[in-house]
Amino acid sequence: MSQRVCIAIDGPAGAGKSTVAKLVAHRLGLLYIDTGAMYRAVTLKALRRGVDLNDAAALTELARATNIQLIPGVRQTVLLDGEDVTEAIRSPEVTRCVSVVAGVAGVREILVDRQRQMAGETDVIMDGRDIGTVVLPHATAKFFLTASAEERARRRAKEMAEKGYTVDITGLIKEIQERDYRDSHRKVSPLVPAADAVILDSSGMTVDEVVNRIISWLEKNQ
Ligand code: CDP
Ligand code: CDP
């Protein structure tokens, strides 16, 4: 049996998973793996090639023929077939379409296999939607990070305003709610907390407070 440390962080869009997971990874010396970036990379490739997003077989073939590398660093770099797509996978168009591609069972099977392989090679903290339920059901610890849709939209709006975008907060709340709905209601691996996950509602908490809460939980319970 593997003795590797693997920590799962799941939750809805904008809950703070990647921000918190990166900091916990740094404090505990773990490799951070952003599984959302993998679904985004396949979506970007599908959009560029004009693949019909309703064609599950074509999307599955595309995922199989795609090489995705997550290069660790302060700003994790994402390589799609060797090209740096770190920024491109965060475009509004990819964000709008990603949950459709992620609903395809064949795409998930391929990416989940790769994620398990990565977790088998080193100690990791992995964030996504199905890490505690499907990818790493025997994870060392599982956290389900959440916050109200309004707070998550405010966080995203702040981030976007800092990058110079004008933001319509009502539209952002609606978009987040729609993606949450699709992620939680799909047939394969829907977004639900694992039965043994620690639920952490971060509404009103700072990033540091969430990180400290996770680290003290791990110190007390491991
Ligand atoms: O960062 P943000 O919350 O916007 O999303 P993300 O983590 O980059 O994930 C983008 C999308 O990929 C999600 O809305 C899900 O549809 C899908 N996803 C998934 O289905 N399973 C995962 N393990 C990770 C992401
Ligand atoms: O990965 P996920 O989509 O769950 O969220 P994120 O991209 O890590 O976080 C969204 C934004 O919320 C970032 O700008 C964070 O700095 C901010 N934030 C947070 O993550 N946690 C808090 N408790 C407060 C703010």
PDB file of C-alpha atoms and ligand atoms in Angstrom:
ATOM      1  CA  MET A   1       0.000   0.000   0.000  1.00  0.00           C
ATOM      2  CA  SER A   2       1.226   3.489  -0.838  1.00  0.00           C
ATOM      3  CA  GLN A   3       2.509   5.574   2.080  1.00  0.00           C
ATOM      4  CA  ARG A   4       2.344   8.749   0.053  1.00  0.00           C
ATOM      5  CA  VAL A   5       0.678  11.859   1.407  1.00  0.00           C
ATOM      6  CA  CYS A   6      -2.215  12.961  -0.786  1.00  0.00           C
ATOM      7  CA  ILE A   7      -4.543  15.756   0.245  1.00  0.00           C
ATOM      8  CA  ALA A   8      -7.762  16.368  -1.662  1.00  0.00           C
ATOM      9  CA  ILE A   9      -9.398  19.800  -1.920  1.00  0.00           C
ATOM     10  CA  ASP A  10     -12.736  19.954  -3.688  1.00  0.00           C
ATOM     11  CA  GLY A  11     -15.379  22.624  -3.923  1.00  0.00           C
ATOM     12  CA  PRO A  12     -17.252  24.983  -6.239  1.00  0.00           C
ATOM     13  CA  ALA A  13     -15.784  27.706  -8.472  1.00  0.00           C
ATOM     14  CA  GLY A  14     -14.027  30.551  -6.684  1.00  0.00           C
ATOM     15  CA  ALA A  15     -14.062  28.904  -3.259  1.00  0.00           C
ATOM     16  CA  GLY A  16     -10.321  29.531  -2.975  1.00  0.00           C
ATOM     17  CA  LYS A  17      -9.143  25.974  -3.672  1.00  0.00           C
ATOM     18  CA  SER A  18      -6.132  26.776  -5.830  1.00  0.00           C
ATOM     19  CA  THR A  19      -4.982  29.769  -3.757  1.00  0.00           C
ATOM     20  CA  VAL A  20      -5.207  27.786  -0.531  1.00  0.00           C
ATOM     21  CA  ALA A  21      -3.815  24.548  -1.984  1.00  0.00           C
ATOM     22  CA  LYS A  22      -0.712  26.338  -3.345  1.00  0.00           C
ATOM     23  CA  LEU A  23       0.028  27.838   0.067  1.00  0.00           C
ATOM     24  CA  VAL A  24      -0.543  24.562   1.921  1.00  0.00           C
ATOM     25  CA  ALA A  25       1.712  22.830  -0.649  1.00  0.00           C
ATOM     26  CA  HIS A  26       4.449  25.376   0.023  1.00  0.00           C
ATOM     27  CA  ARG A  27       4.166  25.066   3.818  1.00  0.00           C
ATOM     28  CA  LEU A  28       4.117  21.251   3.811  1.00  0.00           C
ATOM     29  CA  GLY A  29       6.470  20.559   0.886  1.00  0.00           C
ATOM     30  CA  LEU A  30       3.849  18.906  -1.334  1.00  0.00           C
ATOM     31  CA  LEU A  31       3.404  19.100  -5.090  1.00  0.00           C
ATOM     32  CA  TYR A  32       0.287  21.093  -6.010  1.00  0.00           C
ATOM     33  CA  ILE A  33      -1.801  19.656  -8.840  1.00  0.00           C
ATOM     34  CA  ASP A  34      -4.545  21.783 -10.400  1.00  0.00           C
ATOM     35  CA  THR A  35      -6.869  19.258 -12.078  1.00  0.00           C
ATOM     36  CA  GLY A  36      -9.179  22.029 -13.339  1.00  0.00           C
ATOM     37  CA  ALA A  37      -6.291  23.207 -15.533  1.00  0.00           C
ATOM     38  CA  MET A  38      -6.316  19.798 -17.250  1.00  0.00           C
ATOM     39  CA  TYR A  39     -10.043  20.033 -18.127  1.00  0.00           C
ATOM     40  CA  ARG A  40      -9.457  23.611 -19.249  1.00  0.00           C
ATOM     41  CA  ALA A  41      -6.550  22.563 -21.507  1.00  0.00           C
ATOM     42  CA  VAL A  42      -8.678  19.924 -23.276  1.00  0.00           C
ATOM     43  CA  THR A  43     -11.480  22.504 -23.656  1.00  0.00           C
ATOM     44  CA  LEU A  44      -9.117  25.057 -25.173  1.00  0.00           C
ATOM     45  CA  LYS A  45      -7.865  22.515 -27.697  1.00  0.00           C
ATOM     46  CA  ALA A  46     -11.437  21.492 -28.590  1.00  0.00           C
ATOM     47  CA  LEU A  47     -12.456  25.135 -29.131  1.00  0.00           C
ATOM     48  CA  ARG A  48      -9.410  25.880 -31.261  1.00  0.00           C
ATOM     49  CA  ARG A  49     -10.099  22.846 -33.450  1.00  0.00           C
ATOM     50  CA  GLY A  50     -13.805  23.538 -33.693  1.00  0.00           C
ATOM     51  CA  VAL A  51     -14.743  20.158 -32.184  1.00  0.00           C
ATOM     52  CA  ASP A  52     -18.479  19.864 -31.540  1.00  0.00           C
ATOM     53  CA  LEU A  53     -18.836  20.022 -27.745  1.00  0.00           C
ATOM     54  CA  ASN A  54     -21.822  17.653 -27.942  1.00  0.00           C
ATOM     55  CA  ASP A  55     -19.699  14.958 -29.586  1.00  0.00           C
ATOM     56  CA  ALA A  56     -18.520  12.860 -26.627  1.00  0.00           C
ATOM     57  CA  ALA A  57     -16.536  10.415 -28.784  1.00  0.00           C
ATOM     58  CA  ALA A  58     -14.613  13.201 -30.526  1.00  0.00           C
ATOM     59  CA  LEU A  59     -13.838  14.905 -27.202  1.00  0.00           C
ATOM     60  CA  THR A  60     -12.640  11.627 -25.713  1.00  0.00           C
ATOM     61  CA  GLU A  61     -10.329  10.996 -28.687  1.00  0.00           C
ATOM     62  CA  LEU A  62      -9.051  14.550 -28.407  1.00  0.00           C
ATOM     63  CA  ALA A  63      -8.284  14.110 -24.690  1.00  0.00           C
ATOM     64  CA  ARG A  64      -6.481  10.829 -25.402  1.00  0.00           C
ATOM     65  CA  ALA A  65      -4.288  12.508 -28.010  1.00  0.00           C
ATOM     66  CA  THR A  66      -3.440  15.481 -25.804  1.00  0.00           C
ATOM     67  CA  ASN A  67      -0.323  15.959 -23.743  1.00  0.00           C
ATOM     68  CA  ILE A  68      -0.775  18.144 -20.674  1.00  0.00           C
ATOM     69  CA  GLN A  69       2.086  19.073 -18.389  1.00  0.00           C
ATOM     70  CA  LEU A  70       1.738  20.978 -15.121  1.00  0.00           C
ATOM     71  CA  ILE A  71       5.066  22.603 -14.346  1.00  0.00           C
ATOM     72  CA  PRO A  72       5.397  23.461 -10.633  1.00  0.00           C
ATOM     73  CA  GLY A  73       6.420  26.980  -9.642  1.00  0.00           C
ATOM     74  CA  VAL A  74       5.126  30.140  -7.975  1.00  0.00           C
ATOM     75  CA  ARG A  75       2.815  30.506 -10.952  1.00  0.00           C
ATOM     76  CA  GLN A  76       2.082  26.963 -12.131  1.00  0.00           C
ATOM     77  CA  THR A  77       2.731  26.740 -15.876  1.00  0.00           C
ATOM     78  CA  VAL A  78       0.405  24.643 -18.019  1.00  0.00           C
ATOM     79  CA  LEU A  79       1.764  23.157 -21.235  1.00  0.00           C
ATOM     80  CA  LEU A  80      -0.676  21.888 -23.866  1.00  0.00           C
ATOM     81  CA  ASP A  81       1.188  19.700 -26.367  1.00  0.00           C
ATOM     82  CA  GLY A  82       4.286  21.680 -25.410  1.00  0.00           C
ATOM     83  CA  GLU A  83       2.723  25.174 -25.744  1.00  0.00           C
ATOM     84  CA  ASP A  84       2.416  27.470 -22.706  1.00  0.00           C
ATOM     85  CA  VAL A  85      -1.350  27.991 -22.284  1.00  0.00           C
ATOM     86  CA  THR A  86      -1.304  29.147 -18.645  1.00  0.00           C
ATOM     87  CA  GLU A  87      -3.196  32.360 -19.506  1.00  0.00           C
ATOM     88  CA  ALA A  88      -5.220  31.064 -22.473  1.00  0.00           C
ATOM     89  CA  ILE A  89      -7.003  28.385 -20.411  1.00  0.00           C
ATOM     90  CA  ARG A  90      -8.479  31.104 -18.131  1.00  0.00           C
ATOM     91  CA  SER A  91     -10.250  32.937 -20.982  1.00  0.00           C
ATOM     92  CA  PRO A  92     -13.994  33.633 -20.530  1.00  0.00           C
ATOM     93  CA  GLU A  93     -14.764  31.316 -23.465  1.00  0.00           C
ATOM     94  CA  VAL A  94     -12.918  28.355 -21.921  1.00  0.00           C
ATOM     95  CA  THR A  95     -14.546  29.129 -18.553  1.00  0.00           C
ATOM     96  CA  ARG A  96     -17.983  29.076 -20.189  1.00  0.00           C
ATOM     97  CA  CYS A  97     -17.428  25.749 -21.983  1.00  0.00           C
ATOM     98  CA  VAL A  98     -15.244  23.745 -19.592  1.00  0.00           C
ATOM     99  CA  SER A  99     -18.023  22.187 -17.523  1.00  0.00           C
ATOM    100  CA  VAL A 100     -19.584  20.782 -20.713  1.00  0.00           C
ATOM    101  CA  VAL A 101     -16.332  19.047 -21.689  1.00  0.00           C
ATOM    102  CA  ALA A 102     -15.829  17.904 -18.082  1.00  0.00           C
ATOM    103  CA  GLY A 103     -19.237  16.212 -18.219  1.00  0.00           C
ATOM    104  CA  VAL A 104     -17.984  13.677 -20.798  1.00  0.00           C
ATOM    105  CA  ALA A 105     -17.276  10.319 -19.130  1.00  0.00           C
ATOM    106  CA  GLY A 106     -14.522   9.342 -21.604  1.00  0.00           C
ATOM    107  CA  VAL A 107     -12.636  12.610 -21.057  1.00  0.00           C
ATOM    108  CA  ARG A 108     -12.848  12.142 -17.292  1.00  0.00           C
ATOM    109  CA  GLU A 109     -11.577   8.565 -17.446  1.00  0.00           C
ATOM    110  CA  ILE A 110      -8.454   9.647 -19.321  1.00  0.00           C
ATOM    111  CA  LEU A 111      -7.687  12.640 -17.098  1.00  0.00           C
ATOM    112  CA  VAL A 112      -8.439  10.784 -13.845  1.00  0.00           C
ATOM    113  CA  ASP A 113      -5.947   8.054 -14.851  1.00  0.00           C
ATOM    114  CA  ARG A 114      -3.266  10.682 -15.392  1.00  0.00           C
ATOM    115  CA  GLN A 115      -4.087  12.391 -12.080  1.00  0.00           C
ATOM    116  CA  ARG A 116      -3.773   9.102 -10.166  1.00  0.00           C
ATOM    117  CA  GLN A 117      -0.475   8.436 -11.863  1.00  0.00           C
ATOM    118  CA  MET A 118       0.862  11.826 -10.706  1.00  0.00           C
ATOM    119  CA  ALA A 119      -0.319  11.202  -7.146  1.00  0.00           C
ATOM    120  CA  GLY A 120       1.471   7.844  -7.191  1.00  0.00           C
ATOM    121  CA  GLU A 121       4.803   9.475  -7.973  1.00  0.00           C
ATOM    122  CA  THR A 122       5.116  12.039  -5.183  1.00  0.00           C
ATOM    123  CA  ASP A 123       3.359  13.617  -2.169  1.00  0.00           C
ATOM    124  CA  VAL A 124       0.608  15.865  -3.494  1.00  0.00           C
ATOM    125  CA  ILE A 125      -2.202  18.241  -2.734  1.00  0.00           C
ATOM    126  CA  MET A 126      -4.714  18.086  -5.561  1.00  0.00           C
ATOM    127  CA  ASP A 127      -7.699  20.354  -6.127  1.00  0.00           C
ATOM    128  CA  GLY A 128     -10.785  19.855  -8.267  1.00  0.00           C
ATOM    129  CA  ARG A 129     -14.353  18.619  -8.026  1.00  0.00           C
ATOM    130  CA  ASP A 130     -14.035  14.824  -7.634  1.00  0.00           C
ATOM    131  CA  ILE A 131     -10.666  14.354  -5.954  1.00  0.00           C
ATOM    132  CA  GLY A 132     -11.947  13.034  -2.623  1.00  0.00           C
ATOM    133  CA  THR A 133     -14.809  11.060  -4.176  1.00  0.00           C
ATOM    134  CA  VAL A 134     -13.251   9.523  -7.307  1.00  0.00           C
ATOM    135  CA  VAL A 135      -9.598  10.345  -8.020  1.00  0.00           C
ATOM    136  CA  LEU A 136      -8.132   9.703  -4.567  1.00  0.00           C
ATOM    137  CA  PRO A 137     -10.814   7.965  -2.489  1.00  0.00           C
ATOM    138  CA  HIS A 138      -8.100   6.887  -0.018  1.00  0.00           C
ATOM    139  CA  ALA A 139      -6.588  10.360   0.327  1.00  0.00           C
ATOM    140  CA  THR A 140      -4.738  11.140   3.556  1.00  0.00           C
ATOM    141  CA  ALA A 141      -7.163  14.003   4.171  1.00  0.00           C
ATOM    142  CA  LYS A 142     -10.075  15.528   2.284  1.00  0.00           C
ATOM    143  CA  PHE A 143     -11.350  19.086   2.467  1.00  0.00           C
ATOM    144  CA  PHE A 144     -14.460  20.494   0.833  1.00  0.00           C
ATOM    145  CA  LEU A 145     -13.983  24.228   0.556  1.00  0.00           C
ATOM    146  CA  THR A 146     -17.002  26.389  -0.060  1.00  0.00           C
ATOM    147  CA  ALA A 147     -18.399  29.938   0.319  1.00  0.00           C
ATOM    148  CA  SER A 148     -21.603  31.649  -0.736  1.00  0.00           C
ATOM    149  CA  ALA A 149     -22.002  32.278  -4.499  1.00  0.00           C
ATOM    150  CA  GLU A 150     -22.078  36.040  -3.819  1.00  0.00           C
ATOM    151  CA  GLU A 151     -18.794  35.942  -1.927  1.00  0.00           C
ATOM    152  CA  ARG A 152     -17.166  33.739  -4.561  1.00  0.00           C
ATOM    153  CA  ALA A 153     -18.302  36.123  -7.305  1.00  0.00           C
ATOM    154  CA  ARG A 154     -16.979  39.124  -5.311  1.00  0.00           C
ATOM    155  CA  ARG A 155     -13.593  37.401  -5.012  1.00  0.00           C
ATOM    156  CA  ARG A 156     -13.475  36.701  -8.751  1.00  0.00           C
ATOM    157  CA  ALA A 157     -14.604  40.266  -9.524  1.00  0.00           C
ATOM    158  CA  LYS A 158     -11.796  41.691  -7.392  1.00  0.00           C
ATOM    159  CA  GLU A 159      -9.277  39.475  -9.168  1.00  0.00           C
ATOM    160  CA  MET A 160     -10.566  40.542 -12.595  1.00  0.00           C
ATOM    161  CA  ALA A 161     -10.700  44.248 -11.650  1.00  0.00           C
ATOM    162  CA  GLU A 162      -7.042  43.986 -10.595  1.00  0.00           C
ATOM    163  CA  LYS A 163      -6.278  42.681 -14.089  1.00  0.00           C
ATOM    164  CA  GLY A 164      -8.041  45.699 -15.607  1.00  0.00           C
ATOM    165  CA  TYR A 165     -11.368  44.075 -16.638  1.00  0.00           C
ATOM    166  CA  THR A 166     -14.715  45.778 -16.064  1.00  0.00           C
ATOM    167  CA  VAL A 167     -16.916  43.357 -14.169  1.00  0.00           C
ATOM    168  CA  ASP A 168     -20.656  42.890 -14.047  1.00  0.00           C
ATOM    169  CA  ILE A 169     -21.114  41.307 -10.637  1.00  0.00           C
ATOM    170  CA  THR A 170     -24.703  40.131 -11.296  1.00  0.00           C
ATOM    171  CA  GLY A 171     -23.576  38.378 -14.484  1.00  0.00           C
ATOM    172  CA  LEU A 172     -20.657  36.812 -12.634  1.00  0.00           C
ATOM    173  CA  ILE A 173     -22.910  35.428  -9.881  1.00  0.00           C
ATOM    174  CA  LYS A 174     -25.190  33.926 -12.546  1.00  0.00           C
ATOM    175  CA  GLU A 175     -22.258  32.381 -14.430  1.00  0.00           C
ATOM    176  CA  ILE A 176     -20.832  30.851 -11.248  1.00  0.00           C
ATOM    177  CA  GLN A 177     -24.239  29.469 -10.263  1.00  0.00           C
ATOM    178  CA  GLU A 178     -24.728  27.931 -13.718  1.00  0.00           C
ATOM    179  CA  ARG A 179     -21.306  26.246 -13.654  1.00  0.00           C
ATOM    180  CA  ASP A 180     -21.911  24.989 -10.077  1.00  0.00           C
ATOM    181  CA  TYR A 181     -25.248  23.572 -11.209  1.00  0.00           C
ATOM    182  CA  ARG A 182     -23.742  21.723 -14.187  1.00  0.00           C
ATOM    183  CA  ASP A 183     -20.830  20.429 -12.065  1.00  0.00           C
ATOM    184  CA  SER A 184     -23.128  19.202  -9.266  1.00  0.00           C
ATOM    185  CA  HIS A 185     -25.816  17.664 -11.464  1.00  0.00           C
ATOM    186  CA  ARG A 186     -23.822  15.803 -14.095  1.00  0.00           C
ATOM    187  CA  LYS A 187     -24.102  12.015 -14.263  1.00  0.00           C
ATOM    188  CA  VAL A 188     -20.400  11.262 -13.915  1.00  0.00           C
ATOM    189  CA  SER A 189     -18.476  12.301 -10.822  1.00  0.00           C
ATOM    190  CA  PRO A 190     -20.705  15.197  -9.772  1.00  0.00           C
ATOM    191  CA  LEU A 191     -19.407  17.811  -7.374  1.00  0.00           C
ATOM    192  CA  VAL A 192     -20.405  16.504  -3.927  1.00  0.00           C
ATOM    193  CA  PRO A 193     -18.438  16.405  -0.692  1.00  0.00           C
ATOM    194  CA  ALA A 194     -16.923  12.992   0.059  1.00  0.00           C
ATOM    195  CA  ALA A 195     -18.607  11.385   3.076  1.00  0.00           C
ATOM    196  CA  ASP A 196     -15.339  11.724   5.026  1.00  0.00           C
ATOM    197  CA  ALA A 197     -14.458  15.267   3.897  1.00  0.00           C
ATOM    198  CA  VAL A 198     -13.966  18.159   6.307  1.00  0.00           C
ATOM    199  CA  ILE A 199     -16.366  20.883   5.152  1.00  0.00           C
ATOM    200  CA  LEU A 200     -14.910  24.343   5.387  1.00  0.00           C
ATOM    201  CA  ASP A 201     -17.126  27.348   4.688  1.00  0.00           C
ATOM    202  CA  SER A 202     -14.661  30.154   4.006  1.00  0.00           C
ATOM    203  CA  SER A 203     -17.248  32.969   3.719  1.00  0.00           C
ATOM    204  CA  GLY A 204     -15.828  35.860   5.721  1.00  0.00           C
ATOM    205  CA  MET A 205     -12.440  34.180   6.180  1.00  0.00           C
ATOM    206  CA  THR A 206      -9.121  35.399   4.779  1.00  0.00           C
ATOM    207  CA  VAL A 207      -6.868  33.123   2.745  1.00  0.00           C
ATOM    208  CA  ASP A 208      -4.418  32.853   5.670  1.00  0.00           C
ATOM    209  CA  GLU A 209      -7.205  31.882   8.052  1.00  0.00           C
ATOM    210  CA  VAL A 210      -8.266  29.049   5.730  1.00  0.00           C
ATOM    211  CA  VAL A 211      -4.675  27.836   5.261  1.00  0.00           C
ATOM    212  CA  ASN A 212      -4.069  27.878   9.016  1.00  0.00           C
ATOM    213  CA  ARG A 213      -7.323  26.032   9.660  1.00  0.00           C
ATOM    214  CA  ILE A 214      -6.293  23.257   7.235  1.00  0.00           C
ATOM    215  CA  ILE A 215      -2.782  22.961   8.625  1.00  0.00           C
ATOM    216  CA  SER A 216      -3.955  22.821  12.240  1.00  0.00           C
ATOM    217  CA  TRP A 217      -6.555  20.183  11.289  1.00  0.00           C
ATOM    218  CA  LEU A 218      -3.779  18.104   9.682  1.00  0.00           C
ATOM    219  CA  GLU A 219      -1.514  18.530  12.728  1.00  0.00           C
ATOM    220  CA  LYS A 220      -4.280  17.410  15.079  1.00  0.00           C
ATOM    221  CA  ASN A 221      -5.570  14.524  12.990  1.00  0.00           C
ATOM    222  CA  GLN A 222      -2.575  12.940  11.214  1.00  0.00           C
TER     223      GLN A 222
HETATM  224  O1  CDP B   1     -10.821  27.705 -10.838  1.00  0.00           O
HETATM  225  P1  CDP B   1     -12.270  27.447 -11.129  1.00  0.00           P
HETATM  226  O2  CDP B   1     -13.023  27.123  -9.903  1.00  0.00           O
HETATM  227  O3  CDP B   1     -12.910  28.450 -12.001  1.00  0.00           O
HETATM  228  O4  CDP B   1     -12.384  26.120 -11.968  1.00  0.00           O
HETATM  229  P2  CDP B   1     -11.313  25.009 -12.240  1.00  0.00           P
HETATM  230  O5  CDP B   1     -10.882  24.356 -10.981  1.00  0.00           O
HETATM  231  O6  CDP B   1     -10.285  25.549 -13.146  1.00  0.00           O
HETATM  232  O7  CDP B   1     -12.220  23.943 -13.003  1.00  0.00           O
HETATM  233  C1  CDP B   1     -12.855  24.278 -14.231  1.00  0.00           C
HETATM  234  C2  CDP B   1     -13.946  23.270 -14.494  1.00  0.00           C
HETATM  235  O8  CDP B   1     -13.350  21.993 -14.739  1.00  0.00           O
HETATM  236  C3  CDP B   1     -14.953  23.035 -13.391  1.00  0.00           C
HETATM  237  O9  CDP B   1     -16.023  23.962 -13.424  1.00  0.00           O
HETATM  238  C4  CDP B   1     -15.425  21.621 -13.693  1.00  0.00           C
HETATM  239  O10 CDP B   1     -16.414  21.619 -14.700  1.00  0.00           O
HETATM  240  C5  CDP B   1     -14.178  20.961 -14.268  1.00  0.00           C
HETATM  241  N1  CDP B   1     -13.461  20.146 -13.284  1.00  0.00           N
HETATM  242  C6  CDP B   1     -13.937  18.886 -13.035  1.00  0.00           C
HETATM  243  O11 CDP B   1     -14.985  18.514 -13.548  1.00  0.00           O
HETATM  244  N2  CDP B   1     -13.269  18.043 -12.214  1.00  0.00           N
HETATM  245  C7  CDP B   1     -12.128  18.429 -11.635  1.00  0.00           C
HETATM  246  N3  CDP B   1     -11.464  17.568 -10.853  1.00  0.00           N
HETATM  247  C8  CDP B   1     -11.631  19.726 -11.859  1.00  0.00           C
HETATM  248  C9  CDP B   1     -12.329  20.582 -12.680  1.00  0.00           C
HETATM  249  O1  CDP B   2      -9.566  27.626  -7.183  1.00  0.00           O
HETATM  250  P1  CDP B   2     -10.887  28.287  -6.891  1.00  0.00           P
HETATM  251  O2  CDP B   2     -11.707  28.522  -8.103  1.00  0.00           O
HETATM  252  O3  CDP B   2     -11.667  27.559  -5.830  1.00  0.00           O
HETATM  253  O4  CDP B   2     -10.592  29.717  -6.268  1.00  0.00           O
HETATM  254  P2  CDP B   2      -9.270  30.629  -6.348  1.00  0.00           P
HETATM  255  O5  CDP B   2      -9.025  30.970  -7.766  1.00  0.00           O
HETATM  256  O6  CDP B   2      -8.158  30.022  -5.568  1.00  0.00           O
HETATM  257  O7  CDP B   2      -9.699  31.906  -5.488  1.00  0.00           O
HETATM  258  C1  CDP B   2     -10.484  32.945  -5.944  1.00  0.00           C
HETATM  259  C2  CDP B   2     -10.079  34.261  -5.298  1.00  0.00           C
HETATM  260  O8  CDP B   2     -10.593  34.335  -3.968  1.00  0.00           O
HETATM  261  C3  CDP B   2      -8.582  34.526  -5.188  1.00  0.00           C
HETATM  262  O9  CDP B   2      -8.340  35.834  -5.675  1.00  0.00           O
HETATM  263  C4  CDP B   2      -8.293  34.472  -3.707  1.00  0.00           C
HETATM  264  O10 CDP B   2      -7.250  35.337  -3.318  1.00  0.00           O
HETATM  265  C5  CDP B   2      -9.615  34.889  -3.085  1.00  0.00           C
HETATM  266  N1  CDP B   2      -9.906  34.430  -1.700  1.00  0.00           N
HETATM  267  C6  CDP B   2      -9.763  33.136  -1.328  1.00  0.00           C
HETATM  268  O11 CDP B   2      -9.330  32.319  -2.168  1.00  0.00           O
HETATM  269  N2  CDP B   2     -10.070  32.679  -0.065  1.00  0.00           N
HETATM  270  C7  CDP B   2     -10.515  33.517   0.853  1.00  0.00           C
HETATM  271  N3  CDP B   2     -10.802  33.076   2.075  1.00  0.00           N
HETATM  272  C8  CDP B   2     -10.680  34.849   0.504  1.00  0.00           C
HETATM  273  C9  CDP B   2     -10.379  35.281  -0.792  1.00  0.00           C
END
